[in-house]
Amino acid sequence: MKKASPLMSPQEINLFFEHLSSRNPNPQGELHSTNAFTLLIAVVLSAQATDKGVNKATPALFKVADTPQKMLALGEEGLKSYIKTIGLYNSKARNIIALSQRLIDDFGGKVPGTREDLESLPGVGRKTANVVLNAAFHHAVIAVDTHIFRVSNRTGLAFGKTPLEVEKALMKRIPPKWLLKAHHWLVLHGRYICKARLPLCPICPVQNECHYPFKTKAVG
Ligand code: SF4
């Protein structure tokens, strides 16, 4: 079995985020959206798909359907014609039409700003709810995706066997001043530097704080 990373100290966690912050003070999510509704739709579409793939399909879709009313007018078959390059598009289309109807029936056509209400929508789980709460409503929450799960366990930032365990550990361990932006910093760090198969340790800005015992070395 691979050796586990020791847990980072509070001082190291602070430095970890200082480094990420100084390189990118205002991290942004990479899914294209124009309002809270299109953000919600983009996040629903991104489940088990790449942001790039979603971003290819959504500009044309959001031109015709950037509100729940317009999405219902487009209808399930119409919606499918815009998203058929995205995995699981049949069930996603069904959920998006159903959630648009729920937004109109129960939330005045607006995206609700609480986790409980968001999770009550078809196709919306904890991770999707947290992304929307963070990016659209500026709540200091973290949506643990595959990148954050890996980076947290690998570096010693926070441990957990499930995304929920990691989320709870991160919420306890990250100082409040970094929490709001931590979600985007960690996703971007995992996507571009601390990659799954070959982390780019020689150019990593947090290599001194990271406790991963198998850091990669510069070649040549
Ligand atoms: S040093 Fe390597 S393993 Fe550690 S955070 Fe950076 S890229 Fe990831």
PDB file of C-alpha atoms and ligand atoms in Angstrom:
ATOM      1  CA  MET A   1       0.000   0.000   0.000  1.00  0.00           C
ATOM      2  CA  LYS A   2       1.183   3.535  -0.760  1.00  0.00           C
ATOM      3  CA  LYS A   3       2.427   5.597   2.175  1.00  0.00           C
ATOM      4  CA  ALA A   4      -0.070   8.291   3.222  1.00  0.00           C
ATOM      5  CA  SER A   5       0.921  11.959   3.362  1.00  0.00           C
ATOM      6  CA  PRO A   6       1.227  13.422   6.870  1.00  0.00           C
ATOM      7  CA  LEU A   7      -1.348  16.086   7.648  1.00  0.00           C
ATOM      8  CA  MET A   8      -0.335  19.726   6.956  1.00  0.00           C
ATOM      9  CA  SER A   9       0.057  22.022   9.966  1.00  0.00           C
ATOM     10  CA  PRO A  10      -2.138  25.148  10.283  1.00  0.00           C
ATOM     11  CA  GLN A  11       0.907  27.273   9.398  1.00  0.00           C
ATOM     12  CA  GLU A  12       1.511  25.237   6.264  1.00  0.00           C
ATOM     13  CA  ILE A  13      -2.153  25.514   5.266  1.00  0.00           C
ATOM     14  CA  ASN A  14      -1.939  29.263   5.591  1.00  0.00           C
ATOM     15  CA  LEU A  15       1.190  29.409   3.422  1.00  0.00           C
ATOM     16  CA  PHE A  16      -0.379  26.980   0.909  1.00  0.00           C
ATOM     17  CA  PHE A  17      -3.243  29.419   0.299  1.00  0.00           C
ATOM     18  CA  GLU A  18      -0.978  32.478   0.402  1.00  0.00           C
ATOM     19  CA  HIS A  19       0.954  31.007  -2.527  1.00  0.00           C
ATOM     20  CA  LEU A  20      -2.174  30.120  -4.508  1.00  0.00           C
ATOM     21  CA  SER A  21      -3.659  33.528  -3.770  1.00  0.00           C
ATOM     22  CA  SER A  22      -0.583  35.499  -4.813  1.00  0.00           C
ATOM     23  CA  ARG A  23      -0.517  33.696  -8.183  1.00  0.00           C
ATOM     24  CA  ASN A  24      -4.239  34.064  -8.817  1.00  0.00           C
ATOM     25  CA  PRO A  25      -5.973  36.541  -6.472  1.00  0.00           C
ATOM     26  CA  ASN A  26      -9.400  36.164  -8.108  1.00  0.00           C
ATOM     27  CA  PRO A  27      -9.850  32.589  -9.254  1.00  0.00           C
ATOM     28  CA  GLN A  28     -12.801  31.949 -11.540  1.00  0.00           C
ATOM     29  CA  GLY A  29     -14.689  28.799 -12.387  1.00  0.00           C
ATOM     30  CA  GLU A  30     -14.230  27.642 -15.963  1.00  0.00           C
ATOM     31  CA  LEU A  31     -17.848  26.794 -16.809  1.00  0.00           C
ATOM     32  CA  HIS A  32     -19.434  29.502 -18.946  1.00  0.00           C
ATOM     33  CA  SER A  33     -22.647  30.996 -17.595  1.00  0.00           C
ATOM     34  CA  THR A  34     -24.553  34.269 -17.765  1.00  0.00           C
ATOM     35  CA  ASN A  35     -26.655  34.170 -14.580  1.00  0.00           C
ATOM     36  CA  ALA A  36     -27.458  31.887 -11.623  1.00  0.00           C
ATOM     37  CA  PHE A  37     -29.837  29.788 -13.742  1.00  0.00           C
ATOM     38  CA  THR A  38     -27.354  29.136 -16.542  1.00  0.00           C
ATOM     39  CA  LEU A  39     -24.673  28.396 -13.933  1.00  0.00           C
ATOM     40  CA  LEU A  40     -26.959  25.781 -12.369  1.00  0.00           C
ATOM     41  CA  ILE A  41     -27.664  24.255 -15.787  1.00  0.00           C
ATOM     42  CA  ALA A  42     -23.956  24.223 -16.702  1.00  0.00           C
ATOM     43  CA  VAL A  43     -23.083  22.470 -13.433  1.00  0.00           C
ATOM     44  CA  VAL A  44     -25.839  19.871 -13.931  1.00  0.00           C
ATOM     45  CA  LEU A  45     -24.521  19.251 -17.451  1.00  0.00           C
ATOM     46  CA  SER A  46     -20.944  18.904 -16.206  1.00  0.00           C
ATOM     47  CA  ALA A  47     -21.623  15.777 -14.103  1.00  0.00           C
ATOM     48  CA  GLN A  48     -19.366  13.039 -15.484  1.00  0.00           C
ATOM     49  CA  ALA A  49     -18.385  15.346 -18.362  1.00  0.00           C
ATOM     50  CA  THR A  50     -15.598  17.877 -18.869  1.00  0.00           C
ATOM     51  CA  ASP A  51     -16.061  21.635 -18.480  1.00  0.00           C
ATOM     52  CA  LYS A  52     -14.599  22.004 -21.981  1.00  0.00           C
ATOM     53  CA  GLY A  53     -17.246  19.735 -23.480  1.00  0.00           C
ATOM     54  CA  VAL A  54     -20.014  21.593 -21.646  1.00  0.00           C
ATOM     55  CA  ASN A  55     -18.634  24.980 -22.722  1.00  0.00           C
ATOM     56  CA  LYS A  56     -18.770  23.918 -26.373  1.00  0.00           C
ATOM     57  CA  ALA A  57     -22.487  23.205 -26.148  1.00  0.00           C
ATOM     58  CA  THR A  58     -23.826  25.896 -23.827  1.00  0.00           C
ATOM     59  CA  PRO A  59     -23.245  29.231 -25.654  1.00  0.00           C
ATOM     60  CA  ALA A  60     -25.838  28.318 -28.315  1.00  0.00           C
ATOM     61  CA  LEU A  61     -28.185  26.856 -25.696  1.00  0.00           C
ATOM     62  CA  PHE A  62     -28.011  29.863 -23.369  1.00  0.00           C
ATOM     63  CA  LYS A  63     -28.717  32.199 -26.279  1.00  0.00           C
ATOM     64  CA  VAL A  64     -32.154  30.656 -26.585  1.00  0.00           C
ATOM     65  CA  ALA A  65     -32.766  29.467 -23.009  1.00  0.00           C
ATOM     66  CA  ASP A  66     -31.251  31.532 -20.194  1.00  0.00           C
ATOM     67  CA  THR A  67     -34.327  31.406 -17.921  1.00  0.00           C
ATOM     68  CA  PRO A  68     -36.499  28.530 -16.636  1.00  0.00           C
ATOM     69  CA  GLN A  69     -39.422  29.845 -18.734  1.00  0.00           C
ATOM     70  CA  LYS A  70     -37.398  29.788 -21.942  1.00  0.00           C
ATOM     71  CA  MET A  71     -36.030  26.335 -21.082  1.00  0.00           C
ATOM     72  CA  LEU A  72     -39.565  24.988 -20.736  1.00  0.00           C
ATOM     73  CA  ALA A  73     -40.547  26.636 -24.017  1.00  0.00           C
ATOM     74  CA  LEU A  74     -37.596  24.893 -25.678  1.00  0.00           C
ATOM     75  CA  GLY A  75     -38.821  21.543 -24.336  1.00  0.00           C
ATOM     76  CA  GLU A  76     -36.992  18.275 -23.703  1.00  0.00           C
ATOM     77  CA  GLU A  77     -36.459  17.342 -27.345  1.00  0.00           C
ATOM     78  CA  GLY A  78     -35.363  20.866 -28.260  1.00  0.00           C
ATOM     79  CA  LEU A  79     -32.916  20.880 -25.339  1.00  0.00           C
ATOM     80  CA  LYS A  80     -31.460  17.513 -26.382  1.00  0.00           C
ATOM     81  CA  SER A  81     -30.560  18.909 -29.787  1.00  0.00           C
ATOM     82  CA  TYR A  82     -28.192  21.378 -28.049  1.00  0.00           C
ATOM     83  CA  ILE A  83     -26.593  18.994 -25.555  1.00  0.00           C
ATOM     84  CA  LYS A  84     -26.301  15.688 -27.387  1.00  0.00           C
ATOM     85  CA  THR A  85     -22.490  15.895 -27.439  1.00  0.00           C
ATOM     86  CA  ILE A  86     -22.510  15.728 -23.606  1.00  0.00           C
ATOM     87  CA  GLY A  87     -22.552  12.372 -21.787  1.00  0.00           C
ATOM     88  CA  LEU A  88     -25.846  11.239 -20.214  1.00  0.00           C
ATOM     89  CA  TYR A  89     -27.691  13.927 -22.160  1.00  0.00           C
ATOM     90  CA  ASN A  90     -31.020  12.095 -22.095  1.00  0.00           C
ATOM     91  CA  SER A  91     -31.314  12.004 -18.309  1.00  0.00           C
ATOM     92  CA  LYS A  92     -29.763  15.468 -17.992  1.00  0.00           C
ATOM     93  CA  ALA A  93     -32.366  16.907 -20.393  1.00  0.00           C
ATOM     94  CA  ARG A  94     -35.169  15.280 -18.402  1.00  0.00           C
ATOM     95  CA  ASN A  95     -33.797  16.697 -15.135  1.00  0.00           C
ATOM     96  CA  ILE A  96     -33.251  20.187 -16.556  1.00  0.00           C
ATOM     97  CA  ILE A  97     -36.820  20.419 -17.819  1.00  0.00           C
ATOM     98  CA  ALA A  98     -38.148  19.104 -14.485  1.00  0.00           C
ATOM     99  CA  LEU A  99     -35.970  21.476 -12.462  1.00  0.00           C
ATOM    100  CA  SER A 100     -37.004  24.450 -14.612  1.00  0.00           C
ATOM    101  CA  GLN A 101     -40.646  23.579 -13.877  1.00  0.00           C
ATOM    102  CA  ARG A 102     -39.872  23.329 -10.118  1.00  0.00           C
ATOM    103  CA  LEU A 103     -38.127  26.722 -10.163  1.00  0.00           C
ATOM    104  CA  ILE A 104     -41.252  28.279 -11.655  1.00  0.00           C
ATOM    105  CA  ASP A 105     -43.718  26.395  -9.452  1.00  0.00           C
ATOM    106  CA  ASP A 106     -41.923  26.703  -6.108  1.00  0.00           C
ATOM    107  CA  PHE A 107     -39.278  29.431  -6.291  1.00  0.00           C
ATOM    108  CA  GLY A 108     -40.775  32.241  -8.361  1.00  0.00           C
ATOM    109  CA  GLY A 109     -38.601  31.330 -11.345  1.00  0.00           C
ATOM    110  CA  LYS A 110     -35.413  32.043  -9.367  1.00  0.00           C
ATOM    111  CA  VAL A 111     -32.557  29.784  -8.324  1.00  0.00           C
ATOM    112  CA  PRO A 112     -32.865  29.325  -4.537  1.00  0.00           C
ATOM    113  CA  GLY A 113     -29.920  30.279  -2.329  1.00  0.00           C
ATOM    114  CA  THR A 114     -29.967  27.483   0.257  1.00  0.00           C
ATOM    115  CA  ARG A 115     -28.475  24.006   0.046  1.00  0.00           C
ATOM    116  CA  GLU A 116     -31.702  22.369   1.173  1.00  0.00           C
ATOM    117  CA  ASP A 117     -33.753  24.004  -1.603  1.00  0.00           C
ATOM    118  CA  LEU A 118     -31.091  23.405  -4.240  1.00  0.00           C
ATOM    119  CA  GLU A 119     -30.782  19.724  -3.317  1.00  0.00           C
ATOM    120  CA  SER A 120     -34.551  19.349  -3.626  1.00  0.00           C
ATOM    121  CA  LEU A 121     -34.277  20.062  -7.384  1.00  0.00           C
ATOM    122  CA  PRO A 122     -34.133  17.150  -9.865  1.00  0.00           C
ATOM    123  CA  GLY A 123     -30.566  16.195 -10.772  1.00  0.00           C
ATOM    124  CA  VAL A 124     -29.007  18.431  -8.098  1.00  0.00           C
ATOM    125  CA  GLY A 125     -26.819  16.752  -5.458  1.00  0.00           C
ATOM    126  CA  ARG A 126     -24.618  18.188  -2.743  1.00  0.00           C
ATOM    127  CA  LYS A 127     -21.698  18.926  -5.063  1.00  0.00           C
ATOM    128  CA  THR A 128     -23.817  20.828  -7.601  1.00  0.00           C
ATOM    129  CA  ALA A 129     -25.564  22.715  -4.800  1.00  0.00           C
ATOM    130  CA  ASN A 130     -22.217  23.725  -3.291  1.00  0.00           C
ATOM    131  CA  VAL A 131     -20.834  24.957  -6.630  1.00  0.00           C
ATOM    132  CA  VAL A 132     -23.914  27.158  -7.107  1.00  0.00           C
ATOM    133  CA  LEU A 133     -23.848  28.402  -3.502  1.00  0.00           C
ATOM    134  CA  ASN A 134     -20.194  29.319  -3.859  1.00  0.00           C
ATOM    135  CA  ALA A 135     -20.111  30.788  -7.368  1.00  0.00           C
ATOM    136  CA  ALA A 136     -23.554  32.428  -7.575  1.00  0.00           C
ATOM    137  CA  PHE A 137     -24.288  33.275  -3.928  1.00  0.00           C
ATOM    138  CA  HIS A 138     -20.734  33.720  -2.561  1.00  0.00           C
ATOM    139  CA  HIS A 139     -21.159  31.266   0.288  1.00  0.00           C
ATOM    140  CA  ALA A 140     -17.910  30.005   1.804  1.00  0.00           C
ATOM    141  CA  VAL A 141     -18.464  26.348   0.887  1.00  0.00           C
ATOM    142  CA  ILE A 142     -16.427  23.811  -1.022  1.00  0.00           C
ATOM    143  CA  ALA A 143     -17.741  21.380  -3.618  1.00  0.00           C
ATOM    144  CA  VAL A 144     -15.450  18.374  -3.501  1.00  0.00           C
ATOM    145  CA  ASP A 145     -14.928  17.093  -7.033  1.00  0.00           C
ATOM    146  CA  THR A 146     -12.329  14.613  -8.219  1.00  0.00           C
ATOM    147  CA  HIS A 147      -9.586  17.296  -8.243  1.00  0.00           C
ATOM    148  CA  ILE A 148     -10.230  18.583  -4.740  1.00  0.00           C
ATOM    149  CA  PHE A 149     -10.563  15.048  -3.396  1.00  0.00           C
ATOM    150  CA  ARG A 150      -7.161  14.116  -4.834  1.00  0.00           C
ATOM    151  CA  VAL A 151      -5.319  17.327  -3.920  1.00  0.00           C
ATOM    152  CA  SER A 152      -6.604  17.268  -0.328  1.00  0.00           C
ATOM    153  CA  ASN A 153      -5.622  13.670   0.363  1.00  0.00           C
ATOM    154  CA  ARG A 154      -2.375  13.850  -1.582  1.00  0.00           C
ATOM    155  CA  THR A 155      -0.962  17.009  -0.054  1.00  0.00           C
ATOM    156  CA  GLY A 156      -2.095  16.403   3.531  1.00  0.00           C
ATOM    157  CA  LEU A 157      -4.433  19.404   3.439  1.00  0.00           C
ATOM    158  CA  ALA A 158      -7.370  17.262   4.612  1.00  0.00           C
ATOM    159  CA  PHE A 159      -8.101  13.554   4.623  1.00  0.00           C
ATOM    160  CA  GLY A 160     -11.254  11.622   3.861  1.00  0.00           C
ATOM    161  CA  LYS A 161     -12.431   8.433   2.214  1.00  0.00           C
ATOM    162  CA  THR A 162     -15.480  10.101   0.658  1.00  0.00           C
ATOM    163  CA  PRO A 163     -16.089  13.563  -0.848  1.00  0.00           C
ATOM    164  CA  LEU A 164     -18.276  14.427   2.150  1.00  0.00           C
ATOM    165  CA  GLU A 165     -15.535  13.486   4.645  1.00  0.00           C
ATOM    166  CA  VAL A 166     -13.047  15.615   2.715  1.00  0.00           C
ATOM    167  CA  GLU A 167     -15.510  18.520   2.528  1.00  0.00           C
ATOM    168  CA  LYS A 168     -16.076  18.444   6.292  1.00  0.00           C
ATOM    169  CA  ALA A 169     -12.350  18.224   6.996  1.00  0.00           C
ATOM    170  CA  LEU A 170     -11.595  21.120   4.620  1.00  0.00           C
ATOM    171  CA  MET A 171     -14.287  23.284   6.213  1.00  0.00           C
ATOM    172  CA  LYS A 172     -12.642  22.719   9.615  1.00  0.00           C
ATOM    173  CA  ARG A 173      -9.033  23.108   8.524  1.00  0.00           C
ATOM    174  CA  ILE A 174      -9.041  26.023   6.036  1.00  0.00           C
ATOM    175  CA  PRO A 175      -8.916  29.420   7.789  1.00  0.00           C
ATOM    176  CA  PRO A 176     -12.094  31.481   7.161  1.00  0.00           C
ATOM    177  CA  LYS A 177     -10.202  34.162   5.223  1.00  0.00           C
ATOM    178  CA  TRP A 178      -9.371  31.653   2.452  1.00  0.00           C
ATOM    179  CA  LEU A 179     -12.599  29.654   2.415  1.00  0.00           C
ATOM    180  CA  LEU A 180     -14.633  31.604  -0.132  1.00  0.00           C
ATOM    181  CA  LYS A 181     -12.034  31.225  -2.878  1.00  0.00           C
ATOM    182  CA  ALA A 182     -10.592  27.874  -1.763  1.00  0.00           C
ATOM    183  CA  HIS A 183     -12.971  25.926  -4.007  1.00  0.00           C
ATOM    184  CA  HIS A 184     -11.716  27.506  -7.228  1.00  0.00           C
ATOM    185  CA  TRP A 185      -8.067  27.568  -6.139  1.00  0.00           C
ATOM    186  CA  LEU A 186      -8.112  23.861  -5.354  1.00  0.00           C
ATOM    187  CA  VAL A 187      -9.964  22.853  -8.543  1.00  0.00           C
ATOM    188  CA  LEU A 188      -7.567  24.868 -10.723  1.00  0.00           C
ATOM    189  CA  HIS A 189      -4.541  23.583  -8.828  1.00  0.00           C
ATOM    190  CA  GLY A 190      -5.689  19.990  -9.313  1.00  0.00           C
ATOM    191  CA  ARG A 191      -6.594  20.487 -12.955  1.00  0.00           C
ATOM    192  CA  TYR A 192      -3.397  22.197 -14.094  1.00  0.00           C
ATOM    193  CA  ILE A 193      -0.603  21.462 -11.592  1.00  0.00           C
ATOM    194  CA  CYS A 194      -1.389  18.622  -9.187  1.00  0.00           C
ATOM    195  CA  LYS A 195      -2.673  16.407 -12.005  1.00  0.00           C
ATOM    196  CA  ALA A 196      -3.957  12.915 -11.355  1.00  0.00           C
ATOM    197  CA  ARG A 197      -1.360  10.825 -13.146  1.00  0.00           C
ATOM    198  CA  LEU A 198       1.654  13.084 -13.251  1.00  0.00           C
ATOM    199  CA  PRO A 199       1.659  16.038 -10.837  1.00  0.00           C
ATOM    200  CA  LEU A 200       3.900  18.908 -11.948  1.00  0.00           C
ATOM    201  CA  CYS A 201       5.805  19.088  -8.639  1.00  0.00           C
ATOM    202  CA  PRO A 202       8.948  20.834 -10.003  1.00  0.00           C
ATOM    203  CA  ILE A 203       6.873  23.905 -10.962  1.00  0.00           C
ATOM    204  CA  CYS A 204       4.348  23.673  -8.135  1.00  0.00           C
ATOM    205  CA  PRO A 205       3.926  26.866  -6.059  1.00  0.00           C
ATOM    206  CA  VAL A 206       3.074  24.886  -2.914  1.00  0.00           C
ATOM    207  CA  GLN A 207       5.739  22.216  -3.081  1.00  0.00           C
ATOM    208  CA  ASN A 208       7.255  23.308   0.243  1.00  0.00           C
ATOM    209  CA  GLU A 209       3.958  22.961   2.074  1.00  0.00           C
ATOM    210  CA  CYS A 210       2.797  19.773   0.322  1.00  0.00           C
ATOM    211  CA  HIS A 211       3.497  16.501   2.164  1.00  0.00           C
ATOM    212  CA  TYR A 212       3.066  14.104  -0.765  1.00  0.00           C
ATOM    213  CA  PRO A 213       5.832  11.512  -0.378  1.00  0.00           C
ATOM    214  CA  PHE A 214       6.067  10.781  -4.123  1.00  0.00           C
ATOM    215  CA  LYS A 215       6.691  14.237  -5.616  1.00  0.00           C
ATOM    216  CA  THR A 216       7.834  14.152  -9.232  1.00  0.00           C
ATOM    217  CA  LYS A 217      11.297  15.441 -10.142  1.00  0.00           C
ATOM    218  CA  ALA A 218      12.416  17.759 -12.939  1.00  0.00           C
ATOM    219  CA  VAL A 219      13.541  15.849 -16.021  1.00  0.00           C
ATOM    220  CA  GLY A 220      16.996  16.510 -17.503  1.00  0.00           C
TER     221      GLY A 220
HETATM  222  S1  SF4 B   1       4.220  19.317  -4.914  1.00  0.00           S
HETATM  223 FE1  SF4 B   1       3.348  17.884  -6.412  1.00  0.00          FE
HETATM  224  S2  SF4 B   1       1.977  16.583  -5.231  1.00  0.00           S
HETATM  225 FE2  SF4 B   1       2.374  18.393  -4.010  1.00  0.00          FE
HETATM  226  S3  SF4 B   1       0.723  19.838  -4.492  1.00  0.00           S
HETATM  227 FE3  SF4 B   1       2.420  20.299  -5.841  1.00  0.00          FE
HETATM  228  S4  SF4 B   1       2.020  19.142  -7.691  1.00  0.00           S
HETATM  229 FE4  SF4 B   1       0.745  18.261  -6.056  1.00  0.00          FE
END
